[in-house]
Coordinates of C-alpha atoms in Angstrom, one line a residue:
Chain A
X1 CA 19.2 8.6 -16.3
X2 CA 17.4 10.0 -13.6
X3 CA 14.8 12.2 -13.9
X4 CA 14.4 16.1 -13.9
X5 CA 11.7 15.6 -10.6
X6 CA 11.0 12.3 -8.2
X7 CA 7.5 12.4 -6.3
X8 CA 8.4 11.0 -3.5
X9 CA 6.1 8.9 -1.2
X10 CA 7.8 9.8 2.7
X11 CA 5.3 6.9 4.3
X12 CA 3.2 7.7 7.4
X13 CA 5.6 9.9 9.3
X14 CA 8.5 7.7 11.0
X15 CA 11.6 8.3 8.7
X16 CA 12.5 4.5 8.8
X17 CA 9.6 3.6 6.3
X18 CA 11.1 5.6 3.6
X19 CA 12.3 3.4 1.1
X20 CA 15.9 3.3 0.0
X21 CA 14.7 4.9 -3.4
X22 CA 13.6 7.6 -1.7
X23 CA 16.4 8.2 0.4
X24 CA 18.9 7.7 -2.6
X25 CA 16.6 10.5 -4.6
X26 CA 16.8 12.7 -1.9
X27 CA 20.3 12.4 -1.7
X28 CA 20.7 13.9 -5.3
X29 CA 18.3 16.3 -4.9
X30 CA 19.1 20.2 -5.2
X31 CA 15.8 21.7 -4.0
X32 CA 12.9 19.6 -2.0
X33 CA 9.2 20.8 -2.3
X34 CA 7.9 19.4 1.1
X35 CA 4.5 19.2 1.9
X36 CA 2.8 19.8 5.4
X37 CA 1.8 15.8 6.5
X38 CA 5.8 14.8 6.2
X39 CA 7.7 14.1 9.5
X40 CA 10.5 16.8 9.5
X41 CA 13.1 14.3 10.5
X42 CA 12.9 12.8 6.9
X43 CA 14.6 15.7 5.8
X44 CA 18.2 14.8 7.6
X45 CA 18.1 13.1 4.7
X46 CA 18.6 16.0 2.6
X47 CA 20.8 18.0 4.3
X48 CA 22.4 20.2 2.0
X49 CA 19.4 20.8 -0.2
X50 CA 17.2 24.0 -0.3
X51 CA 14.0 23.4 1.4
X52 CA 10.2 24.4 0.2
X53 CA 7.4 24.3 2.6
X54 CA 4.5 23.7 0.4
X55 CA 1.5 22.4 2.7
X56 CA -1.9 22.6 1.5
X57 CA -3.7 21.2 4.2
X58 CA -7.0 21.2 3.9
X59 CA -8.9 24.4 5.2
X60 CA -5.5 26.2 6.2
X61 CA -4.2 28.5 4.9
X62 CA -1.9 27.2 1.6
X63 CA -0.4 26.9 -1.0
X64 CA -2.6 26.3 -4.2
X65 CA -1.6 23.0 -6.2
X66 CA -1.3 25.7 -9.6
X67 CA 1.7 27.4 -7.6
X68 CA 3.4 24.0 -6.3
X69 CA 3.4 22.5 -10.1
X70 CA 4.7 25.9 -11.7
X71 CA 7.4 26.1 -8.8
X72 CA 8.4 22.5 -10.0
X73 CA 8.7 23.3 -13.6
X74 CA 10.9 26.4 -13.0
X75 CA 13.1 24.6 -10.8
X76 CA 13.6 21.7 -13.4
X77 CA 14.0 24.1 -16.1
X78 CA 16.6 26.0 -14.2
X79 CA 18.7 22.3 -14.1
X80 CA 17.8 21.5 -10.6
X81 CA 17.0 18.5 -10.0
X82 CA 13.4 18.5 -7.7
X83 CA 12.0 16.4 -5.0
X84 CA 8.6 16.5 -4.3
X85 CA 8.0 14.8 -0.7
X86 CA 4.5 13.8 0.1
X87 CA 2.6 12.0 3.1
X88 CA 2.0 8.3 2.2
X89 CA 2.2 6.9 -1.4
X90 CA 2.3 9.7 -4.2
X91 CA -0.5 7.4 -6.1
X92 CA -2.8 6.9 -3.0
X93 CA -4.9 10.2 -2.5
X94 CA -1.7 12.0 -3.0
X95 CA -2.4 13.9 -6.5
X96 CA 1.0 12.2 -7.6
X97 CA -0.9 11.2 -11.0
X98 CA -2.0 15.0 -11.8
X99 CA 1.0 16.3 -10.9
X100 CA 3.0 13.4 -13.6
X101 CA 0.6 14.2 -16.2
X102 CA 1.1 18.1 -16.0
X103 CA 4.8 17.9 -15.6
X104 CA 5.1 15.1 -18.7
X105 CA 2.3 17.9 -20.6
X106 CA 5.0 20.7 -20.0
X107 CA 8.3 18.0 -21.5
X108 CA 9.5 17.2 -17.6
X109 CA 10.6 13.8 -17.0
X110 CA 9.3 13.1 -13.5
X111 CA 9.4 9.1 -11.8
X112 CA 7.2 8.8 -8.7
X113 CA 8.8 7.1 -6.0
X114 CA 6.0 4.7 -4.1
X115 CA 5.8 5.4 -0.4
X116 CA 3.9 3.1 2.9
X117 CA 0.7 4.2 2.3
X118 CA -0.6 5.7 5.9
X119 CA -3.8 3.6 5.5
X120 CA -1.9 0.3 5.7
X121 CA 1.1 1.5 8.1
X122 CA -1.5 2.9 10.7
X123 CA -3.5 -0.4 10.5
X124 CA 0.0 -2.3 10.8
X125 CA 0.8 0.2 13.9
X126 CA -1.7 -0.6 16.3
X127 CA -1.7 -4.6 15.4
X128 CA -4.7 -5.1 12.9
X129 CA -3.9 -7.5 10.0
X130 CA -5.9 -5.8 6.8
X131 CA -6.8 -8.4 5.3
X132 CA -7.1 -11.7 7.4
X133 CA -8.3 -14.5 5.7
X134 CA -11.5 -15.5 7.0
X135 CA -12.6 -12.0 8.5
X136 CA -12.0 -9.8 5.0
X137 CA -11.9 -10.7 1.0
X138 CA -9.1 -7.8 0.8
X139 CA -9.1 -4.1 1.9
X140 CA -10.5 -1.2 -0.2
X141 CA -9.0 2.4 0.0
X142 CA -11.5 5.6 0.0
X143 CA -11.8 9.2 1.2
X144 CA -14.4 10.3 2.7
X145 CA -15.7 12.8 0.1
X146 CA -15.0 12.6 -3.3
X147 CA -13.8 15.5 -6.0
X148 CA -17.4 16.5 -6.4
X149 CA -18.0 16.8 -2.7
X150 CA -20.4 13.8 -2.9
X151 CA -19.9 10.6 -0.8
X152 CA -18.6 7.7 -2.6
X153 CA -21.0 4.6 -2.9
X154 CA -21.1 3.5 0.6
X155 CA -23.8 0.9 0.0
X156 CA -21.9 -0.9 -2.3
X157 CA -18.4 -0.8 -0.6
X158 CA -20.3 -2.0 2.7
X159 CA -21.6 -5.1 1.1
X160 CA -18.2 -5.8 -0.8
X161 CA -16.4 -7.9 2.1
X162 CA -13.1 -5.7 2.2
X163 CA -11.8 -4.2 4.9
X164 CA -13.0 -0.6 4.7
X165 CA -9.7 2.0 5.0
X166 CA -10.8 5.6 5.3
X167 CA -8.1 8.9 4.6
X168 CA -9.5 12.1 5.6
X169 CA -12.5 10.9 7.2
X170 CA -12.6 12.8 10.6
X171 CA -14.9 15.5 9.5
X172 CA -17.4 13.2 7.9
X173 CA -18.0 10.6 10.6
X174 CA -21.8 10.9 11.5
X175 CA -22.5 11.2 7.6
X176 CA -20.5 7.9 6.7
X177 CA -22.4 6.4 10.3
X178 CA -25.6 7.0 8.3
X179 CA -24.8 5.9 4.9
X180 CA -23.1 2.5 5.9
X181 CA -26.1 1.8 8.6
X182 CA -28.6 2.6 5.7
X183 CA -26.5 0.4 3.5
X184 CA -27.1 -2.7 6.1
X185 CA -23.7 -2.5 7.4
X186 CA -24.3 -3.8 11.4
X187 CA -24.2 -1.1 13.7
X188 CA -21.5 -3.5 15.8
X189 CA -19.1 -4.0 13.0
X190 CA -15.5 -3.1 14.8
X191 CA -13.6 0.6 14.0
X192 CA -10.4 1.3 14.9
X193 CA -9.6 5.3 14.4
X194 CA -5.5 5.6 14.3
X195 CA -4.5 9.1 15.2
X196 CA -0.7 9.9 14.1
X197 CA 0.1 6.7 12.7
X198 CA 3.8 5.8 13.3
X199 CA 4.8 8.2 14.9
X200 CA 5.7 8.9 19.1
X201 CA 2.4 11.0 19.1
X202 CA -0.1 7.9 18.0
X203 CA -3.7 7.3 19.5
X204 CA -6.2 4.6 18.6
X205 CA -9.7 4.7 19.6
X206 CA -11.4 1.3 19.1
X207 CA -15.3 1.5 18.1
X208 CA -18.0 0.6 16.1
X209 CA -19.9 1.8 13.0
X210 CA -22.9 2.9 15.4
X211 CA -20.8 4.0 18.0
X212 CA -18.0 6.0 16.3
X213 CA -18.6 9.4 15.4
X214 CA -19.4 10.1 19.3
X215 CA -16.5 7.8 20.5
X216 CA -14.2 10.2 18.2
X217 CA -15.8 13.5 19.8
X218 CA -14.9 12.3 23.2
X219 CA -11.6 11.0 22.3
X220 CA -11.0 14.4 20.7
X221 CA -9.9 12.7 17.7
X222 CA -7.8 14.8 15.3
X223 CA -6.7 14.8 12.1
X224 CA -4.4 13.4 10.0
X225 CA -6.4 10.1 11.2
X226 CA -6.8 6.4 9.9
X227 CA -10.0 4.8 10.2
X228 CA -10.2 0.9 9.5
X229 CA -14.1 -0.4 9.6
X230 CA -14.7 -4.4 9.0
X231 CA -14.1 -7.9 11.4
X232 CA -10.2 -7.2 11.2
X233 CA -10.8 -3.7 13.5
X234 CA -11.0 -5.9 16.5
X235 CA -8.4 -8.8 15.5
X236 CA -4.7 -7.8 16.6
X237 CA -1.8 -9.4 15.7
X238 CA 0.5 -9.2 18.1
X239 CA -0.8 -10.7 21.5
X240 CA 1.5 -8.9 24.2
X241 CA 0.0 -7.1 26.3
X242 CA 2.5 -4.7 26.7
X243 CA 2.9 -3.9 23.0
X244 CA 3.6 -0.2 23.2
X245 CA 1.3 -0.2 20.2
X246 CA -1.5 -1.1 22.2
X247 CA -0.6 1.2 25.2
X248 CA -3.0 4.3 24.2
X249 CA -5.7 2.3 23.3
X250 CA -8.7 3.1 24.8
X251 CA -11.7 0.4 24.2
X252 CA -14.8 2.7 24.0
X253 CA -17.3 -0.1 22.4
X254 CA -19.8 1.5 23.9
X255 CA -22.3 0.0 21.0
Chain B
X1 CA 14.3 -3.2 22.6
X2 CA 13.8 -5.8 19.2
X3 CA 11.4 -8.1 18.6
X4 CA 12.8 -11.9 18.8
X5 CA 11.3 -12.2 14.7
X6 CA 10.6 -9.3 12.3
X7 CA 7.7 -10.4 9.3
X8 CA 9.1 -8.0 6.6
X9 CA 7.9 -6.9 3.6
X10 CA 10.8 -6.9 0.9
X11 CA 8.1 -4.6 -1.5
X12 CA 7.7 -6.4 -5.0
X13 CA 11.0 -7.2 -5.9
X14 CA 13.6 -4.2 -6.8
X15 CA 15.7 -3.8 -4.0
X16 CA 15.6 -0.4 -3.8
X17 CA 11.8 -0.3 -2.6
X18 CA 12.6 -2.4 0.8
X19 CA 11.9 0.1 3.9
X20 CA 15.0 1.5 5.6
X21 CA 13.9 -0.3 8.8
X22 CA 13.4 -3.4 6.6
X23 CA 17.3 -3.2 5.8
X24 CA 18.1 -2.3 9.5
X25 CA 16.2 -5.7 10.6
X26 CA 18.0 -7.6 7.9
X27 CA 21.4 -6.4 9.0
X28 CA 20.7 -7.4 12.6
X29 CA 19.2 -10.6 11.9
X30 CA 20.5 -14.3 12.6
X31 CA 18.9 -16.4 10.4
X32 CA 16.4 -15.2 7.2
X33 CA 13.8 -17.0 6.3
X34 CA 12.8 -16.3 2.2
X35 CA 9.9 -16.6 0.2
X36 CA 10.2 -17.8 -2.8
X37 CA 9.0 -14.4 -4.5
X38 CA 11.5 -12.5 -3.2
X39 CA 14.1 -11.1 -5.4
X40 CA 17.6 -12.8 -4.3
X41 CA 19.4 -9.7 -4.4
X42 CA 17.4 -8.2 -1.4
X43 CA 19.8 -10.9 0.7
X44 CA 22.8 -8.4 0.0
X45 CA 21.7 -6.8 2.7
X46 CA 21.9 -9.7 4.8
X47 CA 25.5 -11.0 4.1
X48 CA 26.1 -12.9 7.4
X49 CA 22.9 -14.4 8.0
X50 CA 21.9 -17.8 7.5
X51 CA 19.5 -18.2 4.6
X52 CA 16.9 -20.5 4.9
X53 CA 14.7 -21.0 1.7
X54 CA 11.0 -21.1 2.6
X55 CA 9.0 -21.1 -0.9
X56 CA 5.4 -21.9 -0.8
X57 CA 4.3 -21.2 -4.6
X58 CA 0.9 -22.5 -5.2
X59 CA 0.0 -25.5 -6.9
X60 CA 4.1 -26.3 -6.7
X61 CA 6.2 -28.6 -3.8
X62 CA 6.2 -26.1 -1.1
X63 CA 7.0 -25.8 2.5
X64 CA 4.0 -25.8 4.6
X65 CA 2.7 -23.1 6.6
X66 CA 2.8 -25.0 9.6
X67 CA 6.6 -25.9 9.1
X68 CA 7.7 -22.3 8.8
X69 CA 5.8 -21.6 11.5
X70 CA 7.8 -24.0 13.6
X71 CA 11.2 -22.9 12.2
X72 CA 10.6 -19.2 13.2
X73 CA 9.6 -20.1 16.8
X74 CA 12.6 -22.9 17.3
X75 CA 14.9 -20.2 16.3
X76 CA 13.6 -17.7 18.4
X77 CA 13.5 -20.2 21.0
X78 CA 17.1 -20.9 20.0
X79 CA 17.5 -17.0 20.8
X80 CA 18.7 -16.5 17.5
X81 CA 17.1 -12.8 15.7
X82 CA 14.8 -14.1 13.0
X83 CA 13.4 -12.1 9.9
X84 CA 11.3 -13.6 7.8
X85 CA 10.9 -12.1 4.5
X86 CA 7.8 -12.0 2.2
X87 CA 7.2 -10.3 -0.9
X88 CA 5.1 -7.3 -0.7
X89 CA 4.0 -6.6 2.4
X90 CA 3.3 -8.8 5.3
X91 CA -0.3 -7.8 5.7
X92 CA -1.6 -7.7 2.1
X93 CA -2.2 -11.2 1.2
X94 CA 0.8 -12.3 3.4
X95 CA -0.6 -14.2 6.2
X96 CA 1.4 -11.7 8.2
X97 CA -1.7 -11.3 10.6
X98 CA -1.8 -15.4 11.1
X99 CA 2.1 -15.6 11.8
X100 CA 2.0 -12.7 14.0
X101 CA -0.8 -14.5 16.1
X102 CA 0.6 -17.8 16.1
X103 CA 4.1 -16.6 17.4
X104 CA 2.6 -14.5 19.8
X105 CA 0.5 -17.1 21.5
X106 CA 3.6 -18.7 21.7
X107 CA 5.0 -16.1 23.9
X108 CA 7.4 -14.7 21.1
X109 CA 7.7 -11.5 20.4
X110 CA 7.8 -10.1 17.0
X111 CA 6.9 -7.2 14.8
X112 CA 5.8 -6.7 11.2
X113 CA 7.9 -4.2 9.1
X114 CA 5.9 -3.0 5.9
X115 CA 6.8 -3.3 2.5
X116 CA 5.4 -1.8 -0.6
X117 CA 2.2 -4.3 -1.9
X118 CA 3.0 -5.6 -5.5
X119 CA -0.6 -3.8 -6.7
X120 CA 0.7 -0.4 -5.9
X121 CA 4.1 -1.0 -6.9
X122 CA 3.0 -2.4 -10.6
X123 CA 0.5 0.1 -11.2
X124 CA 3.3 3.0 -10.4
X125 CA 5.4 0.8 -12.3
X126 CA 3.5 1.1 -15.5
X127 CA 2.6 4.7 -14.8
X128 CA -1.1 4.0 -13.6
X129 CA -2.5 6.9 -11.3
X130 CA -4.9 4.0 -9.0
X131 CA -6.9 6.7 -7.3
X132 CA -7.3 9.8 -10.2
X133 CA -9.8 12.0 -9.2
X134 CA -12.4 11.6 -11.6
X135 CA -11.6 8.1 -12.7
X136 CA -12.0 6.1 -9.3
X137 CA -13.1 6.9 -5.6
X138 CA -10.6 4.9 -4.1
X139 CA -8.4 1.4 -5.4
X140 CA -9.4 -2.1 -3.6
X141 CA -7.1 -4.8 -3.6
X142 CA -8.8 -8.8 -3.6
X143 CA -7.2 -11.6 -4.3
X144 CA -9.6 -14.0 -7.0
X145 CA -10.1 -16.8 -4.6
X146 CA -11.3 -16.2 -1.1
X147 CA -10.7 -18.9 1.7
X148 CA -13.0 -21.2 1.0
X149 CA -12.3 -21.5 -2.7
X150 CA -14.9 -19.6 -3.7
X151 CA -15.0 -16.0 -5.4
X152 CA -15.0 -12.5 -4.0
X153 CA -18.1 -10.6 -4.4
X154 CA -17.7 -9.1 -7.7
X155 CA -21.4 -7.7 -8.2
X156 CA -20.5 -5.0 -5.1
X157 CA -16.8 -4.7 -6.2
X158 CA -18.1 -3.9 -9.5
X159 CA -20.3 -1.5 -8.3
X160 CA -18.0 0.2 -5.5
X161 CA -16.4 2.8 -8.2
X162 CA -13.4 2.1 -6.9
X163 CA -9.8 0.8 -8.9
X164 CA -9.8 -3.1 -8.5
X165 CA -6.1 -4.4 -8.0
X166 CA -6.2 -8.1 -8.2
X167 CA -3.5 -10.5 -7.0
X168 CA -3.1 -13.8 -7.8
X169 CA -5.9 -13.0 -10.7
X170 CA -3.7 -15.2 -13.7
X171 CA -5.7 -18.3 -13.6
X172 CA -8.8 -16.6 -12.7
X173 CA -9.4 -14.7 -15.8
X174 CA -12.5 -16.2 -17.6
X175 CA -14.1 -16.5 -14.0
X176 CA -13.4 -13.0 -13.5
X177 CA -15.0 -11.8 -16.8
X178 CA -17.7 -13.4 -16.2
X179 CA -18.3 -12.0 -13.1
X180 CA -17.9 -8.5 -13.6
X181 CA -19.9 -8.9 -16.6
X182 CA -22.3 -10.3 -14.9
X183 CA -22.4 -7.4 -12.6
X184 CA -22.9 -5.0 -15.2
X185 CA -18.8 -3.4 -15.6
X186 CA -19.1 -2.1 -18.9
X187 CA -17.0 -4.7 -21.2
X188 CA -14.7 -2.3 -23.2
X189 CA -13.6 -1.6 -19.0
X190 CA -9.5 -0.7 -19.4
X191 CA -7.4 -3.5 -18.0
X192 CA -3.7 -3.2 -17.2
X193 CA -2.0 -6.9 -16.8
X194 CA 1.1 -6.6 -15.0
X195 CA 4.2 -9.5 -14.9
X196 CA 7.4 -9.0 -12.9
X197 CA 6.1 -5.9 -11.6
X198 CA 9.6 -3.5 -10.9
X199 CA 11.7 -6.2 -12.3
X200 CA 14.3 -6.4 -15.1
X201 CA 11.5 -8.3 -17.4
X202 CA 8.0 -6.4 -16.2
X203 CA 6.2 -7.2 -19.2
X204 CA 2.6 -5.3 -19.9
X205 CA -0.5 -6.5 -21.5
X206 CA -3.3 -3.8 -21.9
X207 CA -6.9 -5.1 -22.3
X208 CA -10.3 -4.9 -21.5
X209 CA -12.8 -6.8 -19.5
X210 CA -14.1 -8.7 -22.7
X211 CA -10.9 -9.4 -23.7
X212 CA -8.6 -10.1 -20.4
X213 CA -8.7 -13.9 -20.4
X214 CA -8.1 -14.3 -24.6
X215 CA -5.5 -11.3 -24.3
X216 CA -3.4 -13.2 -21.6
X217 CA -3.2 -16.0 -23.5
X218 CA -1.8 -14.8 -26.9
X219 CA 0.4 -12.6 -24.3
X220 CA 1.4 -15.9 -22.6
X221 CA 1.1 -14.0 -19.3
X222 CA 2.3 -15.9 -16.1
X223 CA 2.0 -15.5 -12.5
X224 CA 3.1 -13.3 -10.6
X225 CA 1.2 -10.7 -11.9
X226 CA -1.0 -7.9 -10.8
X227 CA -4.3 -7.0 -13.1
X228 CA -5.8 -3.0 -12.4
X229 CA -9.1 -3.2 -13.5
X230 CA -11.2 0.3 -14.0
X231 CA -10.5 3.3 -15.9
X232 CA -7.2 3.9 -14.8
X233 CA -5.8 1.5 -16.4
X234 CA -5.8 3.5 -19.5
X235 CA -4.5 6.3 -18.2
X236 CA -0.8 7.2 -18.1
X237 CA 0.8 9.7 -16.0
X238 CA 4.3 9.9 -17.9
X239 CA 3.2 11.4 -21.4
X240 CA 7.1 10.7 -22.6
X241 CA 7.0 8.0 -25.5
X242 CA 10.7 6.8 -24.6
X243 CA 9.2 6.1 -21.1
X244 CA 11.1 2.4 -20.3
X245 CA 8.2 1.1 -18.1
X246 CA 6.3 1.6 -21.4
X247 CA 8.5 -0.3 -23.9
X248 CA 7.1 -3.5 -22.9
X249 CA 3.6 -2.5 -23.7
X250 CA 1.5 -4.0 -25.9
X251 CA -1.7 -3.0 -26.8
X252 CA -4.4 -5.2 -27.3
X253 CA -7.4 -3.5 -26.8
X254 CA -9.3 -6.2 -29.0
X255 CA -13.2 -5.5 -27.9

């Protein structure tokens, strides 16, 4: 039986990482609540529904998360059945667990629908293997902030041997420069900032912990943006040196 | 223009999580080359391709590394199209990075296609939010073995605040626990173990810190499986009763 709502993960932006789950719900949806970070070719694949805009991008102008949930439950009570598209994986920084819980609370059957996180599809993009054996123990997923508006514990993250993977870190680069130096984190450890991840519009600016807040100022880094900090940020996979992932890289180790 | 070999992640096992582009590769390609975790009927999508089975379970008769390494490059050579499927995704425990490197120093082209990583998949799979706000800053995936046989470094994993999704974690239990005890994770710490993750028989076993390694036992749980460690784990973001990915659940919460 399918359910009254699917929260869908779209991936990083290029409509070929959707998974076939995703395009199979979208298919059978009526109505699709989209939100701002998803590439607006995914929705070819939904032609004949009715289409939301929902963004809530953070510091625009948008629509509050209290308005997006209540416009789900009216749709599902009217017999639609709702998609909810969002950037990435639903479950990774995506809210996808709040929105479950509220919609199971109010007698919704909702399935989320896992996505290509960006943080592992931007890393993938430019060539930089997360978690190579001998340069990482694994990879560890963070935002830059956390829901109190602290910093989450840099000290110990820096000192856990994972592959660092920061979402929504743009804003916040000089602060997390600070914390991970403090934390003993060498000031030459390898970042890779990944602009646009997947999509015709992508950018990578290859720096260092000491280095990149300034490299990212002069690169005029924007979000939505990846940043990958550990040994792997200067390994890449593919050797070519015409990989068109590697043709707007601009090496700034200016550390 | 294609790549002569695509690494692809086939995503943890139903079909229906491969990437579109993953099926696109499959459909073009020559000759597949299949782990052994790979769900067989992910080769519908391949129906006139040769199959060649490339199984490397550990601790069982395998095909080694090297030998698989050989195959994709004498196909390629061959100027065959090879894919080269793995579960999960390539770059998440999958020695994507390696094979990547090794093909491309031997002047082969190829390209990884992401898949959904088992951790993210099982934890939506039982209804686990990995990165609540409130509950975790983040979700880091480690394998419980590093390269050099040894451990990862618990004490700052345990510290980090983040979700720990561990692969590979079955015979690693009563290590583990002592570990993270060690560190100071508070012992009644939820535990989700996770078998056949998106599969016909995903079995669940909830637990705690103190009691993973005894809980798996009476559970009989076997590999594969994915453990989420942190307070997640307890948490459930479909509040239905009837929900099938709960059915299988027991609880054990025996500390």
């Amino acid at each position: 039986m399918n359910p009254a709502v699917w929260l869908i993960g779209a991936g990083p932006g290029d409509p070929e990482l959707l998974t076939m789950k995703a395009v199979k719900a979208l298919g059978l949806a009526d109505v699709v609540l989209v939100d701002d970070l998803v590439d607006p070719r995914i929705l070819d694949y939904c032609p004949d529904a009715r289409i939301v805009r929902v963004g809530k991008r953070g510091g625009c102008r948008s629509t509050p998360q209290d308005f997006i949930q209540r416009l789900m439950l009216r749709y599902a009570r009217q017999g639609l059945r709702v998609a909810r598209l969002k950037g990435g994986d639903p479950c990774i920084f995506g809210r996808g667990g709040e929105e479950a819980q509220w919609l199971s609370a109010h007698g919704v059957a909702c399935e989320v629908v896992n996505g290509i996180t960006a943080g592992l599809a931007a890393a993938t993009a430019v060539g930089i293997p997360l978690t190579q054996r001998g340069l990482a123990t694994g990879v560890t997923l963070v935002t830059a902030h956390t829901q109190d508006g602290g910093m989450p514990d840099w000290s110990a993250l820096a000192r856990g041997g994972t592959t660092l993977v920061v979402y929504m870190g743009v804003a916040k680069l000089q602060d997390m420069r600070g914390q991970l130096l403090a934390a003993g984190m060498d000031a030459a450890t390898p970042v890779a900032m990944i602009e646009n991840a997947s999509l015709p519009g992508q950018r990578e600016c290859a720096s260092t912990v000491a280095a990149m807040a300034d490299d990212a100022d002069a690169f005029r880094l924007r979000s939505p943006a990846v940043l990958v900090i550990g040994q792997v940020a200067a390994c890449r996979m593919y050797g070519a040196p015409d990989a068109p992932a590697l043709a707007e890289t601009r090496l700034r180790r200016s550390a």
